[in-house]
PDB file of N, CA and C in Angstrom:
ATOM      1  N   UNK A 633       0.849  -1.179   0.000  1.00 49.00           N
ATOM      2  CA  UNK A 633       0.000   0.000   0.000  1.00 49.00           C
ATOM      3  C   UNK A 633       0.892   1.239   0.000  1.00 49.00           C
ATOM      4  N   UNK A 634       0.372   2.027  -1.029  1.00 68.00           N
ATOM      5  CA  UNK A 634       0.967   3.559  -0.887  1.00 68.00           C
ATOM      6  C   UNK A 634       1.006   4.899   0.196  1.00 68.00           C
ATOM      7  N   UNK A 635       2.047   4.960   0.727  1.00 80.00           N
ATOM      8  CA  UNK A 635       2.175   6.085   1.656  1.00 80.00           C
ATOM      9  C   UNK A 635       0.969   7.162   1.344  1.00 80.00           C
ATOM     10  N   UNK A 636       0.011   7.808   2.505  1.00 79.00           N
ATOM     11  CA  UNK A 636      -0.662   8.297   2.141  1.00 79.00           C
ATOM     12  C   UNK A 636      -0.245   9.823   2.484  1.00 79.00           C
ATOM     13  N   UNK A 637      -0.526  11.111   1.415  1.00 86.00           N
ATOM     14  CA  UNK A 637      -0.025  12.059   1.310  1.00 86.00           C
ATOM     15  C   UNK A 637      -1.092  12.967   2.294  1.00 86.00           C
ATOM     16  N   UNK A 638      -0.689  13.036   3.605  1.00 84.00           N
ATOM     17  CA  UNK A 638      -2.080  13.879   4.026  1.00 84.00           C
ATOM     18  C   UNK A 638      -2.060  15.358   3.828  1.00 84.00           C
ATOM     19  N   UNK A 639      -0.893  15.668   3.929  1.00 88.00           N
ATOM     20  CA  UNK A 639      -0.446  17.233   2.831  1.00 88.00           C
ATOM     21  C   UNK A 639      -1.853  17.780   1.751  1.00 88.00           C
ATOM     22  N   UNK A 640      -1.467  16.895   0.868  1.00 87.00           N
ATOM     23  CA  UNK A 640      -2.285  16.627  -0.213  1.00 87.00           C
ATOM     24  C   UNK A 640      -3.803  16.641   0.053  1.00 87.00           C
ATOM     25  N   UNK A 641      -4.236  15.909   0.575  1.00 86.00           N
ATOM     26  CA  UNK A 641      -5.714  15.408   0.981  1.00 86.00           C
ATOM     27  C   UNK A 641      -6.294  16.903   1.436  1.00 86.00           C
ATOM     28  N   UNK A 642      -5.387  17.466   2.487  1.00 87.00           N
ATOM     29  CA  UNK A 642      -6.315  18.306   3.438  1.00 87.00           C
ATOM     30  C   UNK A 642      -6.504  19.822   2.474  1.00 87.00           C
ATOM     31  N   UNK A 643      -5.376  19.650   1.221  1.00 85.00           N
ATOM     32  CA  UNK A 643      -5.377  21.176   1.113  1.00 85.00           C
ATOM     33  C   UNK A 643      -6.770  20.886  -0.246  1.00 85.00           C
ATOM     34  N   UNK A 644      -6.178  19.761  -0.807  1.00 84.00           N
ATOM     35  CA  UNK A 644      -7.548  19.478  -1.459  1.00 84.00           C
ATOM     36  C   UNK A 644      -8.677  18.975  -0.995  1.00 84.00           C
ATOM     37  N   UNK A 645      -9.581  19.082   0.511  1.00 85.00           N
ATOM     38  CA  UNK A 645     -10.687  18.913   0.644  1.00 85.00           C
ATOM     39  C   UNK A 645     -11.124  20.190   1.948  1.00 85.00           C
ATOM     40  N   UNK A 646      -9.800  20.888   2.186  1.00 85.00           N
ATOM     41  CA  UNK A 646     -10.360  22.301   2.927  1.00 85.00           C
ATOM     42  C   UNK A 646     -11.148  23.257   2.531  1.00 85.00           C
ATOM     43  N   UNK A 647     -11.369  23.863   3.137  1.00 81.00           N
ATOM     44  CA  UNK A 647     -12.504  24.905   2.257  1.00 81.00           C
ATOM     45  C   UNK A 647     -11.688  25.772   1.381  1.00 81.00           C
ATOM     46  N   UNK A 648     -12.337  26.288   0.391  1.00 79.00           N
ATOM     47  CA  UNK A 648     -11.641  27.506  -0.719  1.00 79.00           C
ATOM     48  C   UNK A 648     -11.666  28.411   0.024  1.00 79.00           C
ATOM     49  N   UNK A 649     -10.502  29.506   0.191  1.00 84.00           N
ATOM     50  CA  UNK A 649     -10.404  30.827   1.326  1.00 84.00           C
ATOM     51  C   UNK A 649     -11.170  31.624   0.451  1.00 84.00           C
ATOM     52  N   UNK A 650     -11.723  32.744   1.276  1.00 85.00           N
ATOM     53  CA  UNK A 650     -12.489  33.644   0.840  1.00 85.00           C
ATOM     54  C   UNK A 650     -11.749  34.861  -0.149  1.00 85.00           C
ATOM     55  N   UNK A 651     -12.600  34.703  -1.173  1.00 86.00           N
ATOM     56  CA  UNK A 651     -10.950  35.325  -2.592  1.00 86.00           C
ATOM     57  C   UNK A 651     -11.238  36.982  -1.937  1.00 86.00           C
ATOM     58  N   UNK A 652     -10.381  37.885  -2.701  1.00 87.00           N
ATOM     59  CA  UNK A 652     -10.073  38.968  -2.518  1.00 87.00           C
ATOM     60  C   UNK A 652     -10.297  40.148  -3.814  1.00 87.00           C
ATOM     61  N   UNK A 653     -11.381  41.237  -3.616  1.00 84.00           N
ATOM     62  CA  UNK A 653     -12.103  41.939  -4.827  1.00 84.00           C
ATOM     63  C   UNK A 653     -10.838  42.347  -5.670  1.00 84.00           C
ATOM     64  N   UNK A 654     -10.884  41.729  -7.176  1.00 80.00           N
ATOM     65  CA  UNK A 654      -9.820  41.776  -7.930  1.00 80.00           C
ATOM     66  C   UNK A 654      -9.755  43.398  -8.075  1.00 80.00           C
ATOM     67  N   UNK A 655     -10.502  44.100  -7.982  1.00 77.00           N
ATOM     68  CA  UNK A 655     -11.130  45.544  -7.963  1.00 77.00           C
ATOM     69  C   UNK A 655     -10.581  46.138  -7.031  1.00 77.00           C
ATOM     70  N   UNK A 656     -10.863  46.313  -5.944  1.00 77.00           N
ATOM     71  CA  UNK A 656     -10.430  47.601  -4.697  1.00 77.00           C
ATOM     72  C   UNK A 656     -10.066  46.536  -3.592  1.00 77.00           C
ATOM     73  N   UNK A 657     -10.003  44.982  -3.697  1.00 80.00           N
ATOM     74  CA  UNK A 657      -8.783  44.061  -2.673  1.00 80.00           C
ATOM     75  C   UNK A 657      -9.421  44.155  -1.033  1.00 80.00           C
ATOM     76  N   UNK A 658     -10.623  44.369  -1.279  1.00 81.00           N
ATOM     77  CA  UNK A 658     -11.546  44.031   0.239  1.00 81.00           C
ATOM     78  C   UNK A 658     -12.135  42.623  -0.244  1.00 81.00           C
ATOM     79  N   UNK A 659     -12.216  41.989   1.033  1.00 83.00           N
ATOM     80  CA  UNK A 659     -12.877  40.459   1.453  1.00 83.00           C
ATOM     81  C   UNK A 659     -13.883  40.460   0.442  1.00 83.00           C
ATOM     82  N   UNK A 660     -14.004  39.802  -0.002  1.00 85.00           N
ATOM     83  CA  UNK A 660     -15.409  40.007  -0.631  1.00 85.00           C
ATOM     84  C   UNK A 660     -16.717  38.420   0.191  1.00 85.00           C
ATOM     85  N   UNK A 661     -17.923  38.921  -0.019  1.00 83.00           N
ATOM     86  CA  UNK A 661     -18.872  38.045   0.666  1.00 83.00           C
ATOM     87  C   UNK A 661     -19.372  37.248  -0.534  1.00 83.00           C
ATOM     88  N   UNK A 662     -20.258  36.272   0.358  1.00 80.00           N
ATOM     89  CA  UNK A 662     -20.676  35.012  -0.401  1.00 80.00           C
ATOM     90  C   UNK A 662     -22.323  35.705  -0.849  1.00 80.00           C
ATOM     91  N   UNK A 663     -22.385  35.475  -1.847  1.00 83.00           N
ATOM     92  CA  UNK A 663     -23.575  35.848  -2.374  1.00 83.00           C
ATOM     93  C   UNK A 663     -24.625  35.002  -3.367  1.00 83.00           C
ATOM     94  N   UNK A 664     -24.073  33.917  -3.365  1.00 83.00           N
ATOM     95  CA  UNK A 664     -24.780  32.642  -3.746  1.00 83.00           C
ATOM     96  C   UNK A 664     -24.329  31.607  -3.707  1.00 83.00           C
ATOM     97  N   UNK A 665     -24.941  29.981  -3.074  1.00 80.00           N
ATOM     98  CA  UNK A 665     -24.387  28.699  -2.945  1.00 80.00           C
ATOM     99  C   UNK A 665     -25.387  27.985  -3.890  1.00 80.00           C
ATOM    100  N   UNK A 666     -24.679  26.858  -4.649  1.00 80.00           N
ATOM    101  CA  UNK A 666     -25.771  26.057  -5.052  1.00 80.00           C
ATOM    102  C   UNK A 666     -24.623  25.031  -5.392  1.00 80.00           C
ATOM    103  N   UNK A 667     -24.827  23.851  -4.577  1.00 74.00           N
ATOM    104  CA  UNK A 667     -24.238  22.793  -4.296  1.00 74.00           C
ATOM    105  C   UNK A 667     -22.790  23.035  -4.076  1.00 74.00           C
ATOM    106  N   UNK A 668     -21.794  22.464  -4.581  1.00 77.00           N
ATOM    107  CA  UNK A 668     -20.294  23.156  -4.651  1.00 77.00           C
ATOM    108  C   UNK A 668     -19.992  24.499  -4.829  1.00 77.00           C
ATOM    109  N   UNK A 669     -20.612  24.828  -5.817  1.00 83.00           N
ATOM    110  CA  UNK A 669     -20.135  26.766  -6.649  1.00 83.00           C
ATOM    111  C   UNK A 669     -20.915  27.443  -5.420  1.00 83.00           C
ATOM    112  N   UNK A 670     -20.093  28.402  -5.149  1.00 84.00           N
ATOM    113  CA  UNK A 670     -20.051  29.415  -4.072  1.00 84.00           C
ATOM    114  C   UNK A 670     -19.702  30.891  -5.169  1.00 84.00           C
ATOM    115  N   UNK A 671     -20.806  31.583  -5.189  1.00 87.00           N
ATOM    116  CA  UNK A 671     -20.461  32.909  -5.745  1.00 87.00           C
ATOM    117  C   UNK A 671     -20.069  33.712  -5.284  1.00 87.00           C
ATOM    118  N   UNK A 672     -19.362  34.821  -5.016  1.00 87.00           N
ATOM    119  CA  UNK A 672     -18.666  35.660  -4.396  1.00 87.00           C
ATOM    120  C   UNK A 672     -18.970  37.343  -4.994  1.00 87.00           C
ATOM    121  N   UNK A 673     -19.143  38.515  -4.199  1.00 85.00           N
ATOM    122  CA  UNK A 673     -19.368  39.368  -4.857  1.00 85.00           C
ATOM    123  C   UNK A 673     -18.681  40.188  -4.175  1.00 85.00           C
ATOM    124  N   UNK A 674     -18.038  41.488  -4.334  1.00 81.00           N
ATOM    125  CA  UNK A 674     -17.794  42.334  -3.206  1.00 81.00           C
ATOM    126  C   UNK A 674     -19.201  43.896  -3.441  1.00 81.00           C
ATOM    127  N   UNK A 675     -19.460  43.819  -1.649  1.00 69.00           N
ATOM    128  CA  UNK A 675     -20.538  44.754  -1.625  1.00 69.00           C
ATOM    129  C   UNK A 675     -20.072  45.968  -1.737  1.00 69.00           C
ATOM    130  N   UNK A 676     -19.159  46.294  -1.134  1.00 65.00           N
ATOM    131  CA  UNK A 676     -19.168  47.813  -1.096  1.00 65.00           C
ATOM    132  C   UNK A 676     -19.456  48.492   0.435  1.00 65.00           C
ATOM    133  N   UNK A 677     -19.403  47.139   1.266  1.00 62.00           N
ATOM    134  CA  UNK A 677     -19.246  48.044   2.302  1.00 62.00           C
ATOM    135  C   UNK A 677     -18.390  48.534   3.377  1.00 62.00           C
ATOM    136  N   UNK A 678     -18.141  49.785   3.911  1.00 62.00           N
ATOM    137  CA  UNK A 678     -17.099  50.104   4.786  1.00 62.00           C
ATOM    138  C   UNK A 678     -17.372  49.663   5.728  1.00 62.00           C
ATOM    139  N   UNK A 679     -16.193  49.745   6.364  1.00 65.00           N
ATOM    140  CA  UNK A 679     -16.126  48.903   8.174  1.00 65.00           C
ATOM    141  C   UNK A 679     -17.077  49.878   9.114  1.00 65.00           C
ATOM    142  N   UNK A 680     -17.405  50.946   8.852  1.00 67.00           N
ATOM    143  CA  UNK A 680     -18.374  51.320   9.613  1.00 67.00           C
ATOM    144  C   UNK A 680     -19.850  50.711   9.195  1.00 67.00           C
ATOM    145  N   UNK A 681     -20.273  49.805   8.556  1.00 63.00           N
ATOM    146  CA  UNK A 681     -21.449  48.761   8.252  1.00 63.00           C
ATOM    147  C   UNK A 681     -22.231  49.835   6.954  1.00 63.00           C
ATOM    148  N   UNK A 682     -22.039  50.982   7.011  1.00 64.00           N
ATOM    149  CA  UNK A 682     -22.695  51.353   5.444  1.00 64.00           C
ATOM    150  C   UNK A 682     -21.490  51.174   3.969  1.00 64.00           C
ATOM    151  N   UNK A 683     -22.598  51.793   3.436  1.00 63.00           N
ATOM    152  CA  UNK A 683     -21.720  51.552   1.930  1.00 63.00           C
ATOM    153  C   UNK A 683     -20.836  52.530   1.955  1.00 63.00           C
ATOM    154  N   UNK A 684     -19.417  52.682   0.882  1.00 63.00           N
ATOM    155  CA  UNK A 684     -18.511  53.391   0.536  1.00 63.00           C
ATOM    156  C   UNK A 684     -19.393  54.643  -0.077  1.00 63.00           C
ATOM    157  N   UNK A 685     -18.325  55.325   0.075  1.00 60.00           N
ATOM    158  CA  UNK A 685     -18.955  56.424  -0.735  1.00 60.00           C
ATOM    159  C   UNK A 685     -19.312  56.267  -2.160  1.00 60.00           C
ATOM    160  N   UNK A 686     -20.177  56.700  -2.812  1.00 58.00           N
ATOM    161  CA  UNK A 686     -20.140  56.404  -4.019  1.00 58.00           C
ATOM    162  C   UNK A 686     -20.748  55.480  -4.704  1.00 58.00           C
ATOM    163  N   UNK A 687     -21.240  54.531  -3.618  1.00 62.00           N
ATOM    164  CA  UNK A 687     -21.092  53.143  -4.219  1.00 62.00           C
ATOM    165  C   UNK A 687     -23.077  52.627  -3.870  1.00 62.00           C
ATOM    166  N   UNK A 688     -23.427  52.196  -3.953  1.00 60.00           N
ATOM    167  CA  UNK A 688     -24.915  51.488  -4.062  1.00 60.00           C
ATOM    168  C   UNK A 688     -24.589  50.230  -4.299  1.00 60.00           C
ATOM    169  N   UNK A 689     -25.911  49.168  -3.872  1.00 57.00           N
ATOM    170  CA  UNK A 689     -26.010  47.896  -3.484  1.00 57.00           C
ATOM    171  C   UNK A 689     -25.757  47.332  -5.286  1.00 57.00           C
ATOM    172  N   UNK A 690     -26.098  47.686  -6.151  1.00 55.00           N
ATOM    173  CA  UNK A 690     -26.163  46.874  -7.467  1.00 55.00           C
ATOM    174  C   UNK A 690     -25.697  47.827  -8.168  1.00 55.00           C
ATOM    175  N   UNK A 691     -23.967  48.324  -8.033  1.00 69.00           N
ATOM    176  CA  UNK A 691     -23.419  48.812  -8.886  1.00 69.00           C
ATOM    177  C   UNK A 691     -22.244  48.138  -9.393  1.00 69.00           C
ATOM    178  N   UNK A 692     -21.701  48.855 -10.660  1.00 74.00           N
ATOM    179  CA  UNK A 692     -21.080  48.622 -11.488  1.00 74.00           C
ATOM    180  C   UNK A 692     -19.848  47.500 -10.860  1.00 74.00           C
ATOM    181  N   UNK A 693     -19.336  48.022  -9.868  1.00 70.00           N
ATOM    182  CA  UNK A 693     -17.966  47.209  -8.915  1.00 70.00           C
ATOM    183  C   UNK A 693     -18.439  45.758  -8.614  1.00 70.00           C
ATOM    184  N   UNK A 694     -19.954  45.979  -8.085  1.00 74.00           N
ATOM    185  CA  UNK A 694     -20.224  44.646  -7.371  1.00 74.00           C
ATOM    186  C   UNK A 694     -20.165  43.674  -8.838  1.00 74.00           C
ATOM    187  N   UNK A 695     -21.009  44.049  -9.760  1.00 76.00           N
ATOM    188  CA  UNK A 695     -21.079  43.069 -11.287  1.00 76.00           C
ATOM    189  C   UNK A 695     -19.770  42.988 -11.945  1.00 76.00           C
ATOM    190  N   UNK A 696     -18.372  43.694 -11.628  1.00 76.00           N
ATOM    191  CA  UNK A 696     -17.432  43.414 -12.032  1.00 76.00           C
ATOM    192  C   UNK A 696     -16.421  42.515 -11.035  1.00 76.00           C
ATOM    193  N   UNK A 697     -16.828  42.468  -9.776  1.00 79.00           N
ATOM    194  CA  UNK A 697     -16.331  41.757  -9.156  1.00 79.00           C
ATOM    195  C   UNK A 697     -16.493  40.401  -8.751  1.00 79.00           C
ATOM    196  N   UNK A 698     -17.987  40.196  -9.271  1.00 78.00           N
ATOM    197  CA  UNK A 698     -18.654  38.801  -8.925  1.00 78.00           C
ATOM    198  C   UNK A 698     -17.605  37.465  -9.310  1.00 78.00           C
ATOM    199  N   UNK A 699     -17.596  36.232  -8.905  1.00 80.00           N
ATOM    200  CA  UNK A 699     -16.363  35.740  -8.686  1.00 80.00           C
ATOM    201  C   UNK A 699     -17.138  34.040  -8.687  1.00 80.00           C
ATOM    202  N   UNK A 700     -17.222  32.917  -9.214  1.00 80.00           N
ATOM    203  CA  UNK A 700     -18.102  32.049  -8.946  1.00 80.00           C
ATOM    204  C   UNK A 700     -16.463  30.345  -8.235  1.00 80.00           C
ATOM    205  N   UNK A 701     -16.430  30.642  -7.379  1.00 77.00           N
ATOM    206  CA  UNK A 701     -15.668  29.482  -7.074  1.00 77.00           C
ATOM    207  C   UNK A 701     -16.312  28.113  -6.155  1.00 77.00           C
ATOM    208  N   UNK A 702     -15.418  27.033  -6.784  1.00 74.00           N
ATOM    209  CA  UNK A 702     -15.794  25.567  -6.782  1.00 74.00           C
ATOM    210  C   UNK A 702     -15.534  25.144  -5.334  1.00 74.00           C
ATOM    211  N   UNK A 703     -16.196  24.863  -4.404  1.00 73.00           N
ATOM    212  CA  UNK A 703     -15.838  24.297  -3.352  1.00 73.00           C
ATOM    213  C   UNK A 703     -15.897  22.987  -2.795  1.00 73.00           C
ATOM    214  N   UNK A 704     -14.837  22.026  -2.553  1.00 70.00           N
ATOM    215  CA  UNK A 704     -15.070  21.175  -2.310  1.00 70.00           C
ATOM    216  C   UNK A 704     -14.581  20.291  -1.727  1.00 70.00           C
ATOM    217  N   UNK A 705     -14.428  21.714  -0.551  1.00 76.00           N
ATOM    218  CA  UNK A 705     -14.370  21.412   1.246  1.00 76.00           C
ATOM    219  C   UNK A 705     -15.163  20.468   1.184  1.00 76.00           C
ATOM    220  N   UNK A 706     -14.536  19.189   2.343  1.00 82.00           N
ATOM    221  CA  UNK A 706     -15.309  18.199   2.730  1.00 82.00           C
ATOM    222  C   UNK A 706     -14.802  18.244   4.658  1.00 82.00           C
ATOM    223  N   UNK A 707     -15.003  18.868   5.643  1.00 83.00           N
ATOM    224  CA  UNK A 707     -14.890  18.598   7.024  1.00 83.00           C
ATOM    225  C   UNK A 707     -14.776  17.116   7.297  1.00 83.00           C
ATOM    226  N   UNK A 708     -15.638  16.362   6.631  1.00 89.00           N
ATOM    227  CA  UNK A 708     -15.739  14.790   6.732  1.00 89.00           C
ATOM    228  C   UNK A 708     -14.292  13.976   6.675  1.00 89.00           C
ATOM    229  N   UNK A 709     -14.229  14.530   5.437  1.00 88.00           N
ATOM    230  CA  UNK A 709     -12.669  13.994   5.105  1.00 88.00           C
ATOM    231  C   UNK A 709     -11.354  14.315   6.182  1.00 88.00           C
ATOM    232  N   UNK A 710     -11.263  15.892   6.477  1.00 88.00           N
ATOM    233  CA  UNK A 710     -10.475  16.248   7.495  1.00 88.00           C
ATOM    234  C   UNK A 710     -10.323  15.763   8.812  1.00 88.00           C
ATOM    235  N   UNK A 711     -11.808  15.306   8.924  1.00 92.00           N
ATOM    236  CA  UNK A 711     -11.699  14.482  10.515  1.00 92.00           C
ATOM    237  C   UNK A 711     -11.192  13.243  10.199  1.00 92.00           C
ATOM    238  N   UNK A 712     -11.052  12.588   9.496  1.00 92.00           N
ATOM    239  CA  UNK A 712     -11.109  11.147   8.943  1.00 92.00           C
ATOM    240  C   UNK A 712      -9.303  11.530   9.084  1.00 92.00           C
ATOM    241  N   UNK A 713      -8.905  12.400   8.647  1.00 91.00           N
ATOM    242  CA  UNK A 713      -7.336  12.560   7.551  1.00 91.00           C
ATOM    243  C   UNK A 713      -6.845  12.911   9.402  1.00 91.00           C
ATOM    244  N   UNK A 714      -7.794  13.722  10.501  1.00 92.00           N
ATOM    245  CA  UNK A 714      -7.022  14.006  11.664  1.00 92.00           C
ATOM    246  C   UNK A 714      -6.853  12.227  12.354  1.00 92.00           C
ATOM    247  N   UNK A 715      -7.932  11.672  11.863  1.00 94.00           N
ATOM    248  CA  UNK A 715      -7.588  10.406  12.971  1.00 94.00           C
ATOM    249  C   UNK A 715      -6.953   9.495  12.435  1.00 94.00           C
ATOM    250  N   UNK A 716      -7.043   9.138  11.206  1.00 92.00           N
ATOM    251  CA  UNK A 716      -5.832   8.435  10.597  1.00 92.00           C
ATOM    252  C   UNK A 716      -4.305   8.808  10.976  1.00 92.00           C
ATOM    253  N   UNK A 717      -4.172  10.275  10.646  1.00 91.00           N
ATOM    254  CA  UNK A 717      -3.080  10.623  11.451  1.00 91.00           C
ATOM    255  C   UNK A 717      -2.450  10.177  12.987  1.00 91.00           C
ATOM    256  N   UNK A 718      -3.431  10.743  13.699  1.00 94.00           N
ATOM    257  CA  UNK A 718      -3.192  10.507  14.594  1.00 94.00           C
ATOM    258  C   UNK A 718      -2.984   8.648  15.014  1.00 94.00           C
ATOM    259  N   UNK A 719      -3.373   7.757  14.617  1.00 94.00           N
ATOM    260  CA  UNK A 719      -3.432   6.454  14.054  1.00 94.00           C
ATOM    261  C   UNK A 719      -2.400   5.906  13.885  1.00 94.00           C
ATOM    262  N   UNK A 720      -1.676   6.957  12.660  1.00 92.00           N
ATOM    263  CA  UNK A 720      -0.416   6.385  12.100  1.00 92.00           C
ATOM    264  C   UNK A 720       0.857   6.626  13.704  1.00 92.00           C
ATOM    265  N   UNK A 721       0.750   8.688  13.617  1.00 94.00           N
ATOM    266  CA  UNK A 721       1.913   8.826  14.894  1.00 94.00           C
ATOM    267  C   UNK A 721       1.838   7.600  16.383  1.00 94.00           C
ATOM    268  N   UNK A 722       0.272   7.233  16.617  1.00 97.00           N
ATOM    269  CA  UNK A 722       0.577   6.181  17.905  1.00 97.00           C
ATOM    270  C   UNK A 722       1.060   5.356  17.469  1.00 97.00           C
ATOM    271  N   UNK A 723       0.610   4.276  16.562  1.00 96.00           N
ATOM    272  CA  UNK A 723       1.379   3.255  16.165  1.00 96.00           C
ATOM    273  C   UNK A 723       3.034   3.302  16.104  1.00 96.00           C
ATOM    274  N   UNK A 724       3.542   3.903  15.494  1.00 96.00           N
ATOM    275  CA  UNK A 724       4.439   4.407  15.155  1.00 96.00           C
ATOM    276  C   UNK A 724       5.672   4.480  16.789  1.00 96.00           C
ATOM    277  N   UNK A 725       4.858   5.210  17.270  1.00 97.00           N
ATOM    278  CA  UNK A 725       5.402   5.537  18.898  1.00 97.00           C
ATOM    279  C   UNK A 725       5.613   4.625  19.963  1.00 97.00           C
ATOM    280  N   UNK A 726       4.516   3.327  18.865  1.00 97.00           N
ATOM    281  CA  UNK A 726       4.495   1.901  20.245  1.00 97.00           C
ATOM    282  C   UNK A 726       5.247   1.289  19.156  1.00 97.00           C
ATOM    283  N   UNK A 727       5.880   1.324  17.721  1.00 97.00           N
ATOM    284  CA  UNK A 727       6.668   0.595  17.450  1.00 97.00           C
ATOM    285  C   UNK A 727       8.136   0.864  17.626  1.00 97.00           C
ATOM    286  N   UNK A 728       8.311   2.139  18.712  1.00 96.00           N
ATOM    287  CA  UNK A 728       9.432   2.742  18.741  1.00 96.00           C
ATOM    288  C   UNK A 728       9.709   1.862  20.216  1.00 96.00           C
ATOM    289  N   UNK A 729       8.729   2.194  20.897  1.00 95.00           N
ATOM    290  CA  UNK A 729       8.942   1.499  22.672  1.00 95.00           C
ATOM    291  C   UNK A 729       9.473   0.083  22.285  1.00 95.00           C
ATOM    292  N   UNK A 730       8.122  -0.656  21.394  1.00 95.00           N
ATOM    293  CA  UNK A 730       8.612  -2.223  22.128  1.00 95.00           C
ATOM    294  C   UNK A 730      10.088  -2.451  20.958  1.00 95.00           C
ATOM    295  N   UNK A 731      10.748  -1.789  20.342  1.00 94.00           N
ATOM    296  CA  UNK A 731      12.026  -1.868  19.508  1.00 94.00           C
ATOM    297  C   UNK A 731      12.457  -1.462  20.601  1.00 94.00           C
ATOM    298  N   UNK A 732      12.850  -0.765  21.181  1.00 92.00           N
ATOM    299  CA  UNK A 732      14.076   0.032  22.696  1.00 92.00           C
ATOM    300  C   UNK A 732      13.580  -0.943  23.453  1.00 92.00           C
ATOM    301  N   UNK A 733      12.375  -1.565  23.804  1.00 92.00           N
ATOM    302  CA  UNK A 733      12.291  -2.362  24.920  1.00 92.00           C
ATOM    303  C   UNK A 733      13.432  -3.705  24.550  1.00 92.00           C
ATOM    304  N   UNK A 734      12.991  -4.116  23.306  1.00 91.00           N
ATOM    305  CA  UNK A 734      13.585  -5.546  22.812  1.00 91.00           C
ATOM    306  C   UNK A 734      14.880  -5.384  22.829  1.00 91.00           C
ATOM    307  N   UNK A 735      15.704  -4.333  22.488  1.00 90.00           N
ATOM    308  CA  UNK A 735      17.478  -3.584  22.136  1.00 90.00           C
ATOM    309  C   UNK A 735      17.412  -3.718  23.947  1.00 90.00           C
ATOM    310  N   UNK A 736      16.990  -3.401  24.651  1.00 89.00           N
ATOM    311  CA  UNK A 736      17.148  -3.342  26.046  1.00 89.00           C
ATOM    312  C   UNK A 736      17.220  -4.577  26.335  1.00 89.00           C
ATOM    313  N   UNK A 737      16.805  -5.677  26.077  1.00 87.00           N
ATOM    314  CA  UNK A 737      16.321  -6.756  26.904  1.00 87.00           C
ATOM    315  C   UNK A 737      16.585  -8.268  26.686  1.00 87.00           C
ATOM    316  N   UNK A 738      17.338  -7.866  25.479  1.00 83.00           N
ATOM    317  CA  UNK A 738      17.770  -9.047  24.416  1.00 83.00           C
ATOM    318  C   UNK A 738      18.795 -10.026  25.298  1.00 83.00           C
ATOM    319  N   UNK A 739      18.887 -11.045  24.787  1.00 72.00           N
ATOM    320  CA  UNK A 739      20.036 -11.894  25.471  1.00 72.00           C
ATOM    321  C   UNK A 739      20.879 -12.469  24.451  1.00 72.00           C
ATOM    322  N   UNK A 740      22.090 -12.207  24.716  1.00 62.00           N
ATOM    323  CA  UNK A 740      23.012 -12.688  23.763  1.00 62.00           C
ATOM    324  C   UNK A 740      23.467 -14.420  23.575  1.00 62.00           C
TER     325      UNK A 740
END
């Protein structure tokens, strides 16, 4: 059996990070899910909770920024990939003891 790459696994079943408005480089929010595809838009709003200056709920920035990414985060998998892990390091740790026990105890 092949060494399993958990590197690999976790970065391909973590969630997609939340992208960044290719436009003015604020967080942008989720603005539609439908199954995997997660749409992304940036609103326009300042950290004081209203909009930027300038800016309105269905303007030009938000329709140029809209963003549709594939997600396919699985949590399921990650718990699975933490206890396997953890699985492999015990094993591993009791095949280290009873080897030092046996090098300890051997008779010539």
């Amino acid at each position: 059996m092949s060494k399993i790459n958990y590197q690999a696994l976790r970065e391909r079943y973590s969630p997609a990070p939340v992208p960044k408005c290719p436009i003015c480089g604020e967080e942008m929010s989720i603005q539609r899910i439908s199954g995997a595809q997660v749409v992304y838009g940036c609103s326009g709003y300042g950290d004081d909770g209203d909009f930027k200056i300038g800016r309105t709920l269905a303007d030009e920035h938000y329709e140029k920024s809209r963003v549709t990414v594939l997600d396919v985060g699985d949590p399921e998998v990650l718990a699975l990939l933490d206890w396997l892990e953890t699985k492999d390091n015990r094993i591993a740790e009791l095949e280290k003891i009873a080897t030092d026990y046996a090098l300890k105890h051997r008779t010539h």
